[in-house]
PDB file of C-alpha atoms in Angstrom:
ATOM      1  CA  MET A   1      23.447 -11.514 -33.591  1.00 46.00           C
ATOM      2  CA  THR A   2      20.385  -9.326 -33.109  1.00 63.00           C
ATOM      3  CA  SER A   3      19.605  -6.584 -35.927  1.00 86.00           C
ATOM      4  CA  MET A   4      19.194  -2.845 -35.583  1.00 88.00           C
ATOM      5  CA  LEU A   5      15.966  -2.921 -36.620  1.00 90.00           C
ATOM      6  CA  ALA A   6      14.600  -4.748 -33.863  1.00 89.00           C
ATOM      7  CA  VAL A   7      16.586  -3.920 -31.052  1.00 93.00           C
ATOM      8  CA  VAL A   8      15.215  -0.403 -31.728  1.00 94.00           C
ATOM      9  CA  ILE A   9      11.466  -1.555 -31.995  1.00 93.00           C
ATOM     10  CA  VAL A  10      12.248  -3.515 -28.790  1.00 91.00           C
ATOM     11  CA  THR A  11      12.904  -0.486 -27.122  1.00 94.00           C
ATOM     12  CA  PHE A  12      10.398   1.169 -28.727  1.00 95.00           C
ATOM     13  CA  PHE A  13       7.730  -1.148 -27.257  1.00 92.00           C
ATOM     14  CA  ALA A  14       9.673  -1.391 -23.714  1.00 91.00           C
ATOM     15  CA  GLY A  15       9.854   2.465 -23.727  1.00 94.00           C
ATOM     16  CA  MET A  16       6.045   2.237 -24.383  1.00 93.00           C
ATOM     17  CA  GLY A  17       5.435   0.281 -21.804  1.00 89.00           C
ATOM     18  CA  ALA A  18       7.292   1.800 -19.489  1.00 90.00           C
ATOM     19  CA  GLY A  19       6.972   5.136 -20.113  1.00 93.00           C
ATOM     20  CA  LEU A  20       2.576   5.088 -19.998  1.00 91.00           C
ATOM     21  CA  GLY A  21       4.056   2.841 -16.507  1.00 88.00           C
ATOM     22  CA  THR A  22       5.406   5.365 -14.741  1.00 91.00           C
ATOM     23  CA  GLY A  23       3.676   8.593 -16.031  1.00 92.00           C
ATOM     24  CA  PHE A  24       0.236   6.884 -14.775  1.00 88.00           C
ATOM     25  CA  ALA A  25       1.133   4.876 -12.184  1.00 84.00           C
ATOM     26  CA  GLY A  26       4.334   5.430 -10.948  1.00 82.00           C
ATOM     27  CA  MET A  27       5.677   2.302 -11.110  1.00 79.00           C
ATOM     28  CA  SER A  28       9.394   0.790 -12.214  1.00 76.00           C
ATOM     29  CA  ALA A  29      10.596   1.126 -16.016  1.00 79.00           C
ATOM     30  CA  ALA A  30      12.510  -2.320 -14.509  1.00 75.00           C
ATOM     31  CA  ALA A  31       8.975  -3.701 -14.878  1.00 75.00           C
ATOM     32  CA  VAL A  32       8.602  -3.627 -18.236  1.00 82.00           C
ATOM     33  CA  ILE A  33      11.632  -3.295 -20.226  1.00 88.00           C
ATOM     34  CA  SER A  34      13.721  -6.119 -18.280  1.00 83.00           C
ATOM     35  CA  PRO A  35      11.374  -9.266 -19.515  1.00 80.00           C
ATOM     36  CA  MET A  36      10.850  -7.451 -22.941  1.00 83.00           C
ATOM     37  CA  LEU A  37      15.233  -7.373 -22.897  1.00 88.00           C
ATOM     38  CA  ILE A  38      15.283 -10.937 -21.720  1.00 83.00           C
ATOM     39  CA  THR A  39      12.630 -12.320 -24.174  1.00 81.00           C
ATOM     40  CA  PHE A  40      13.047 -10.245 -27.222  1.00 84.00           C
ATOM     41  CA  LEU A  41      17.111  -9.608 -27.342  1.00 88.00           C
ATOM     42  CA  ASP A  42      18.115 -12.101 -24.618  1.00 86.00           C
ATOM     43  CA  MET A  43      19.783 -10.323 -22.573  1.00 87.00           C
ATOM     44  CA  ASP A  44      21.899 -10.943 -19.050  1.00 86.00           C
ATOM     45  CA  PRO A  45      18.897 -10.625 -16.588  1.00 82.00           C
ATOM     46  CA  TYR A  46      20.926  -7.839 -14.377  1.00 82.00           C
ATOM     47  CA  LEU A  47      22.375  -5.922 -16.973  1.00 86.00           C
ATOM     48  CA  ALA A  48      18.790  -5.175 -18.239  1.00 88.00           C
ATOM     49  CA  VAL A  49      17.359  -4.429 -15.002  1.00 84.00           C
ATOM     50  CA  GLY A  50      20.571  -1.933 -14.887  1.00 88.00           C
ATOM     51  CA  ILE A  51      19.082   0.053 -18.249  1.00 92.00           C
ATOM     52  CA  ALA A  52      15.606  -0.284 -16.989  1.00 90.00           C
ATOM     53  CA  LEU A  53      16.373   1.215 -14.199  1.00 88.00           C
ATOM     54  CA  ALA A  54      19.025   4.142 -15.700  1.00 92.00           C
ATOM     55  CA  SER A  55      15.268   4.782 -18.202  1.00 94.00           C
ATOM     56  CA  ASP A  56      14.080   5.257 -14.960  1.00 91.00           C
ATOM     57  CA  ILE A  57      15.921   8.411 -13.885  1.00 92.00           C
ATOM     58  CA  LEU A  58      14.643  10.580 -16.104  1.00 92.00           C
ATOM     59  CA  ALA A  59      11.101   9.468 -17.147  1.00 94.00           C
ATOM     60  CA  SER A  60      10.487   9.284 -13.267  1.00 93.00           C
ATOM     61  CA  ALA A  61      12.178  13.152 -12.886  1.00 94.00           C
ATOM     62  CA  VAL A  62      10.013  14.529 -15.637  1.00 95.00           C
ATOM     63  CA  SER A  63       7.231  12.848 -14.302  1.00 95.00           C
ATOM     64  CA  ALA A  64       7.789  14.125 -11.086  1.00 95.00           C
ATOM     65  CA  TYR A  65       8.548  17.679 -12.405  1.00 95.00           C
ATOM     66  CA  THR A  66       5.280  17.710 -13.959  1.00 95.00           C
ATOM     67  CA  TYR A  67       3.032  16.222 -10.560  1.00 95.00           C
ATOM     68  CA  GLY A  68       5.021  18.816  -8.553  1.00 94.00           C
ATOM     69  CA  LYS A  69       3.827  21.800 -11.374  1.00 95.00           C
ATOM     70  CA  ASN A  70       0.201  20.554 -10.304  1.00 94.00           C
ATOM     71  CA  LYS A  71       0.724  20.584  -6.718  1.00 92.00           C
ATOM     72  CA  ASN A  72       0.424  16.197  -6.214  1.00 92.00           C
ATOM     73  CA  LEU A  73       3.572  15.956  -5.360  1.00 91.00           C
ATOM     74  CA  ASP A  74       4.572  15.340  -0.936  1.00 89.00           C
ATOM     75  CA  ILE A  75       8.022  16.838  -0.928  1.00 89.00           C
ATOM     76  CA  LYS A  76       8.344  16.733   2.725  1.00 87.00           C
ATOM     77  CA  ASN A  77       7.294  12.884   3.710  1.00 86.00           C
ATOM     78  CA  GLY A  78       8.447  11.534  -0.020  1.00 88.00           C
ATOM     79  CA  PHE A  79      11.686  12.994   1.148  1.00 89.00           C
ATOM     80  CA  ILE A  80      11.435  10.902   4.647  1.00 88.00           C
ATOM     81  CA  MET A  81      10.700   7.708   2.653  1.00 88.00           C
ATOM     82  CA  MET A  82      13.297   8.379   0.273  1.00 88.00           C
ATOM     83  CA  VAL A  83      16.537   8.155   3.328  1.00 89.00           C
ATOM     84  CA  SER A  84      15.097   5.101   3.922  1.00 88.00           C
ATOM     85  CA  VAL A  85      14.196   3.395   0.128  1.00 81.00           C
ATOM     86  CA  LEU A  86      17.942   4.650  -0.622  1.00 83.00           C
ATOM     87  CA  MET A  87      19.730   3.063   2.158  1.00 83.00           C
ATOM     88  CA  PHE A  88      17.673  -0.296   1.281  1.00 83.00           C
ATOM     89  CA  THR A  89      17.225  -0.191  -2.584  1.00 74.00           C
ATOM     90  CA  VAL A  90      21.503  -1.244  -2.301  1.00 77.00           C
ATOM     91  CA  VAL A  91      21.184  -3.638   0.077  1.00 82.00           C
ATOM     92  CA  GLY A  92      18.630  -4.922  -1.794  1.00 79.00           C
ATOM     93  CA  SER A  93      20.670  -4.934  -5.309  1.00 74.00           C
ATOM     94  CA  TYR A  94      23.287  -6.634  -3.812  1.00 80.00           C
ATOM     95  CA  VAL A  95      21.479  -9.353  -2.554  1.00 80.00           C
ATOM     96  CA  SER A  96      19.815  -9.568  -6.135  1.00 74.00           C
ATOM     97  CA  SER A  97      23.174  -9.935  -7.802  1.00 74.00           C
ATOM     98  CA  LEU A  98      23.562 -13.642  -5.457  1.00 76.00           C
ATOM     99  CA  MET A  99      19.978 -14.611  -6.519  1.00 69.00           C
ATOM    100  CA  PRO A 100      19.303 -17.106  -9.861  1.00 63.00           C
ATOM    101  CA  ALA A 101      18.069 -15.139 -12.455  1.00 55.00           C
ATOM    102  CA  GLN A 102      14.541 -16.461 -12.610  1.00 52.00           C
ATOM    103  CA  THR A 103      13.637 -15.449  -8.923  1.00 50.00           C
ATOM    104  CA  MET A 104      13.659 -12.111 -10.536  1.00 52.00           C
ATOM    105  CA  GLY A 105      10.637 -10.392 -11.271  1.00 53.00           C
ATOM    106  CA  ASN A 106       7.837 -12.700 -11.110  1.00 61.00           C
ATOM    107  CA  PHE A 107       7.266 -11.397  -8.655  1.00 63.00           C
ATOM    108  CA  SER A 108       6.363  -7.995  -9.999  1.00 63.00           C
ATOM    109  CA  VAL A 109       4.362  -9.557 -12.735  1.00 69.00           C
ATOM    110  CA  PHE A 110       1.178 -10.771 -10.477  1.00 71.00           C
ATOM    111  CA  MET A 111       2.019  -7.498  -8.374  1.00 70.00           C
ATOM    112  CA  THR A 112       0.705  -5.102 -11.506  1.00 74.00           C
ATOM    113  CA  LEU A 113      -1.870  -7.342 -12.273  1.00 79.00           C
ATOM    114  CA  LEU A 114      -3.188  -7.095  -9.186  1.00 79.00           C
ATOM    115  CA  LEU A 115      -2.700  -3.048  -8.705  1.00 79.00           C
ATOM    116  CA  GLY A 116      -4.708  -3.066 -11.979  1.00 84.00           C
ATOM    117  CA  ILE A 117      -7.574  -4.423 -11.295  1.00 86.00           C
ATOM    118  CA  LYS A 118      -7.886  -3.196  -7.619  1.00 85.00           C
ATOM    119  CA  PHE A 119      -7.329   0.438  -9.416  1.00 84.00           C
ATOM    120  CA  ILE A 120     -10.261  -0.295 -12.168  1.00 88.00           C
ATOM    121  CA  ILE A 121     -12.442  -2.313  -9.120  1.00 88.00           C
ATOM    122  CA  LYS A 122     -12.265  -0.417  -6.107  1.00 83.00           C
ATOM    123  CA  PRO A 123     -10.304   3.420  -7.265  1.00 85.00           C
ATOM    124  CA  VAL A 124      -8.499   5.357  -5.030  1.00 81.00           C
ATOM    125  CA  MET A 125     -11.291   8.178  -3.679  1.00 82.00           C
ATOM    126  CA  THR A 126      -8.799   9.500  -1.239  1.00 82.00           C
ATOM    127  CA  THR A 127      -9.085  13.676  -0.853  1.00 82.00           C
ATOM    128  CA  LYS A 128      -5.998  16.165  -0.164  1.00 81.00           C
ATOM    129  CA  GLU A 129      -8.582  17.022   2.748  1.00 81.00           C
ATOM    130  CA  ASP A 130      -8.606  13.348   4.414  1.00 81.00           C
ATOM    131  CA  MET A 131      -4.369  12.915   3.748  1.00 80.00           C
ATOM    132  CA  GLN A 132      -3.798  16.320   5.783  1.00 77.00           C
ATOM    133  CA  ALA A 133      -6.110  14.774   8.614  1.00 79.00           C
ATOM    134  CA  VAL A 134      -3.183  12.594   9.557  1.00 79.00           C
ATOM    135  CA  SER A 135      -0.849  13.458  12.172  1.00 81.00           C
ATOM    136  CA  ALA A 136       2.008  14.241  11.019  1.00 80.00           C
ATOM    137  CA  GLN A 137       4.512  12.064  13.162  1.00 84.00           C
ATOM    138  CA  LYS A 138       2.672   9.342  12.674  1.00 85.00           C
ATOM    139  CA  ARG A 139       2.933  10.184   8.419  1.00 83.00           C
ATOM    140  CA  LEU A 140       6.794  10.281   9.984  1.00 84.00           C
ATOM    141  CA  ILE A 141       7.338   6.226  11.118  1.00 86.00           C
ATOM    142  CA  GLN A 142       4.587   5.346   8.240  1.00 85.00           C
ATOM    143  CA  SER A 143       7.285   7.388   6.252  1.00 86.00           C
ATOM    144  CA  VAL A 144      10.820   5.244   7.720  1.00 87.00           C
ATOM    145  CA  ILE A 145       9.105   2.025   7.810  1.00 86.00           C
ATOM    146  CA  CYS A 146       7.525   1.766   4.401  1.00 85.00           C
ATOM    147  CA  GLY A 147      10.740   3.416   2.862  1.00 86.00           C
ATOM    148  CA  ILE A 148      12.990   0.468   4.204  1.00 85.00           C
ATOM    149  CA  LEU A 149      10.868  -2.349   2.914  1.00 81.00           C
ATOM    150  CA  ILE A 150       9.419  -0.518  -0.602  1.00 78.00           C
ATOM    151  CA  GLY A 151      13.504   0.085  -0.448  1.00 77.00           C
ATOM    152  CA  PHE A 152      14.747  -3.815  -0.966  1.00 81.00           C
ATOM    153  CA  ILE A 153      12.398  -4.271  -2.818  1.00 73.00           C
ATOM    154  CA  CYS A 154      13.287  -2.275  -5.361  1.00 68.00           C
ATOM    155  CA  GLY A 155      16.697  -2.889  -5.208  1.00 69.00           C
ATOM    156  CA  PHE A 156      15.375  -6.687  -5.348  1.00 73.00           C
ATOM    157  CA  ILE A 157      13.441  -7.002  -8.086  1.00 66.00           C
ATOM    158  CA  GLY A 158      13.415  -3.410  -9.468  1.00 56.00           C
ATOM    159  CA  ALA A 159      10.150  -3.628 -11.091  1.00 52.00           C
ATOM    160  CA  GLY A 160       7.832  -4.268  -7.687  1.00 56.00           C
ATOM    161  CA  GLY A 161       9.359  -0.684  -5.995  1.00 65.00           C
ATOM    162  CA  GLY A 162       6.804   1.426  -7.977  1.00 70.00           C
ATOM    163  CA  MET A 163       4.202  -0.796  -7.493  1.00 73.00           C
ATOM    164  CA  MET A 164       4.770  -1.417  -3.896  1.00 76.00           C
ATOM    165  CA  MET A 165       5.297   2.535  -3.411  1.00 80.00           C
ATOM    166  CA  LEU A 166       2.005   3.217  -4.737  1.00 83.00           C
ATOM    167  CA  LEU A 167      -0.012   0.494  -3.557  1.00 82.00           C
ATOM    168  CA  ILE A 168       1.992   1.924   0.437  1.00 83.00           C
ATOM    169  CA  LEU A 169       1.136   5.329  -0.196  1.00 86.00           C
ATOM    170  CA  THR A 170      -2.902   5.170  -1.692  1.00 86.00           C
ATOM    171  CA  SER A 171      -3.485   1.941   1.031  1.00 83.00           C
ATOM    172  CA  VAL A 172      -0.991   2.707   3.753  1.00 83.00           C
ATOM    173  CA  LEU A 173      -0.768   6.114   3.983  1.00 84.00           C
ATOM    174  CA  GLY A 174      -4.004   7.128   2.682  1.00 85.00           C
ATOM    175  CA  TYR A 175      -2.358   9.785  -0.118  1.00 88.00           C
ATOM    176  CA  GLU A 176      -4.919  10.457  -3.010  1.00 89.00           C
ATOM    177  CA  LEU A 177      -3.856   8.535  -6.098  1.00 89.00           C
ATOM    178  CA  LYS A 178      -2.303  12.030  -7.981  1.00 92.00           C
ATOM    179  CA  THR A 179       0.085  12.762  -4.876  1.00 92.00           C
ATOM    180  CA  ALA A 180       1.114   9.302  -4.828  1.00 91.00           C
ATOM    181  CA  VAL A 181       1.952   8.916  -8.083  1.00 92.00           C
ATOM    182  CA  GLY A 182       3.632  12.346  -8.099  1.00 93.00           C
ATOM    183  CA  THR A 183       5.394  11.330  -4.767  1.00 92.00           C
ATOM    184  CA  SER A 184       6.046   7.765  -6.383  1.00 89.00           C
ATOM    185  CA  VAL A 185       8.128   9.042  -8.972  1.00 91.00           C
ATOM    186  CA  PHE A 186       9.411  11.916  -7.127  1.00 92.00           C
ATOM    187  CA  ILE A 187      11.399   8.593  -4.698  1.00 86.00           C
ATOM    188  CA  MET A 188      12.323   6.337  -7.806  1.00 84.00           C
ATOM    189  CA  THR A 189      14.809   9.402  -9.447  1.00 89.00           C
ATOM    190  CA  PHE A 190      16.742   8.946  -6.682  1.00 85.00           C
ATOM    191  CA  THR A 191      15.972   5.063  -5.718  1.00 78.00           C
ATOM    192  CA  ALA A 192      16.990   4.009  -9.274  1.00 83.00           C
ATOM    193  CA  LEU A 193      19.797   6.077 -10.023  1.00 87.00           C
ATOM    194  CA  THR A 194      21.211   4.423  -6.548  1.00 80.00           C
ATOM    195  CA  GLY A 195      19.699   0.912  -8.293  1.00 78.00           C
ATOM    196  CA  ALA A 196      21.279   1.337 -11.626  1.00 87.00           C
ATOM    197  CA  VAL A 197      24.999   2.405 -10.480  1.00 87.00           C
ATOM    198  CA  SER A 198      24.414  -0.073  -8.231  1.00 80.00           C
ATOM    199  CA  HIS A 199      23.796  -2.872 -11.057  1.00 82.00           C
ATOM    200  CA  PHE A 200      26.153  -1.283 -13.267  1.00 87.00           C
ATOM    201  CA  ALA A 201      29.461  -1.179 -10.433  1.00 88.00           C
ATOM    202  CA  ILE A 202      28.221  -4.556  -9.742  1.00 84.00           C
ATOM    203  CA  GLY A 203      27.863  -6.395 -12.957  1.00 81.00           C
ATOM    204  CA  GLY A 204      29.784  -4.574 -15.357  1.00 84.00           C
ATOM    205  CA  LEU A 205      28.485  -1.040 -18.000  1.00 85.00           C
ATOM    206  CA  PRO A 206      25.801  -2.633 -20.018  1.00 85.00           C
ATOM    207  CA  ASN A 207      24.897  -2.270 -24.087  1.00 89.00           C
ATOM    208  CA  ILE A 208      24.897   1.920 -24.609  1.00 92.00           C
ATOM    209  CA  PRO A 209      22.611   2.227 -27.865  1.00 93.00           C
ATOM    210  CA  VAL A 210      20.507  -0.218 -26.363  1.00 94.00           C
ATOM    211  CA  MET A 211      20.327   1.506 -22.860  1.00 95.00           C
ATOM    212  CA  VAL A 212      20.248   4.764 -25.085  1.00 95.00           C
ATOM    213  CA  LEU A 213      17.105   3.764 -26.883  1.00 96.00           C
ATOM    214  CA  CYS A 214      15.388   2.164 -23.463  1.00 96.00           C
ATOM    215  CA  ILE A 215      15.733   5.882 -21.899  1.00 95.00           C
ATOM    216  CA  LEU A 216      14.597   8.454 -24.919  1.00 96.00           C
ATOM    217  CA  PHE A 217      11.675   5.805 -25.427  1.00 96.00           C
ATOM    218  CA  THR A 218      10.604   5.638 -21.920  1.00 96.00           C
ATOM    219  CA  LEU A 219      10.947   9.627 -21.259  1.00 96.00           C
ATOM    220  CA  LEU A 220       8.786  10.363 -24.038  1.00 96.00           C
ATOM    221  CA  TRP A 221       5.762   7.840 -23.224  1.00 96.00           C
ATOM    222  CA  ALA A 222       6.478   9.388 -19.832  1.00 95.00           C
ATOM    223  CA  ARG A 223       6.344  13.167 -20.593  1.00 95.00           C
ATOM    224  CA  ILE A 224       2.891  12.257 -22.395  1.00 95.00           C
ATOM    225  CA  ALA A 225       1.356   9.828 -19.301  1.00 94.00           C
ATOM    226  CA  ALA A 226       1.929  12.705 -16.846  1.00 94.00           C
ATOM    227  CA  LYS A 227       0.322  15.094 -18.039  1.00 94.00           C
ATOM    228  CA  PHE A 228      -2.681  13.255 -19.098  1.00 93.00           C
ATOM    229  CA  ALA A 229      -2.791  12.162 -15.611  1.00 92.00           C
ATOM    230  CA  ASN A 230      -2.993  15.290 -13.957  1.00 94.00           C
ATOM    231  CA  LYS A 231      -5.392  16.918 -16.054  1.00 92.00           C
ATOM    232  CA  ALA A 232      -7.774  13.670 -15.607  1.00 91.00           C
ATOM    233  CA  SER A 233     -10.421  13.984 -12.609  1.00 90.00           C
ATOM    234  CA  PRO A 234     -10.062  10.741 -10.065  1.00 85.00           C
ATOM    235  CA  LYS A 235     -12.371   8.350 -11.519  1.00 88.00           C
ATOM    236  CA  THR A 236     -10.758   8.718 -14.967  1.00 90.00           C
ATOM    237  CA  LEU A 237      -7.142   8.763 -13.871  1.00 88.00           C
ATOM    238  CA  ASN A 238      -7.845   5.464 -11.320  1.00 88.00           C
ATOM    239  CA  ARG A 239      -9.497   4.110 -14.490  1.00 91.00           C
ATOM    240  CA  ALA A 240      -6.560   4.980 -16.927  1.00 88.00           C
ATOM    241  CA  THR A 241      -4.412   3.248 -14.308  1.00 86.00           C
ATOM    242  CA  GLY A 242      -6.122   0.416 -14.008  1.00 88.00           C
ATOM    243  CA  VAL A 243      -5.900  -0.267 -17.459  1.00 90.00           C
ATOM    244  CA  VAL A 244      -2.590   0.634 -17.915  1.00 86.00           C
ATOM    245  CA  LEU A 245      -0.983  -1.507 -15.611  1.00 83.00           C
ATOM    246  CA  VAL A 246      -3.482  -4.294 -16.467  1.00 88.00           C
ATOM    247  CA  ILE A 247      -1.968  -4.276 -20.268  1.00 87.00           C
ATOM    248  CA  LEU A 248       1.306  -4.208 -18.743  1.00 81.00           C
ATOM    249  CA  GLY A 249       0.627  -7.227 -16.204  1.00 80.00           C
ATOM    250  CA  ALA A 250      -0.833  -9.137 -18.826  1.00 84.00           C
ATOM    251  CA  ALA A 251       1.882  -8.588 -21.692  1.00 79.00           C
ATOM    252  CA  ILE A 252       4.285  -9.070 -19.284  1.00 74.00           C
ATOM    253  CA  LEU A 253       2.800 -12.453 -18.577  1.00 78.00           C
ATOM    254  CA  LEU A 254       3.286 -13.388 -21.720  1.00 79.00           C
ATOM    255  CA  PHE A 255       6.301 -12.080 -22.434  1.00 71.00           C
ATOM    256  CA  SER A 256       7.093 -14.132 -19.664  1.00 68.00           C
ATOM    257  CA  MET A 257       5.867 -17.657 -21.462  1.00 72.00           C
ATOM    258  CA  PHE A 258       7.634 -16.629 -24.876  1.00 64.00           C
ATOM    259  CA  GLY A 259      11.053 -16.959 -22.625  1.00 55.00           C
TER     260      GLY A 259
END
């Protein structure tokens, strides 16, 4: 039987990692929360991803609001991408329920580490002027195709969605970093909601106290990170995002070794 103190400690650090990842990098909370709940609280992997996605909903919504207030959010193309993402999140969530537990999550750990290193070594220095130079039709087609890919990954492992989104928005769609993160958390609010509902509908309700604590701690740290990120210069934000991702990736790797 896990003590309440252990639950509070694990959920606090899981929420802190997830919140910082969400606020800085538009990263899904599942990347951090799932491995910690599985490793330290011995939770069923499928329900752990459900709790992580539930934690993502408010944290991503508050982060998106902060980025939107600072004019760092592309709602039009974000909305188009979101529709594709949502449809394929449900498909991914169903496929993931049929897979062995070990398959889920491994891919996202390496992706988090690699993306963190990329931001430190090769920062995204695209400007909003560069972004606006791309034709609206090209952006529309790219948004739909990328949304299908991201949605499936988000539903399948929960964790990869935010990372894939940030990578595709900055590298493929040529977004500047703040707008990429703002658009990513805007989309993640809805994909997390869809993913969480799908997970609980298929796998049943999770441990409610653990879920409530994860949601509150993730929300707190996401708010702090989003406020800092919107005030930071592009170079500082790239470095901060990179450092957060590398630390989280390394930490998750260590947790999975314990498990």
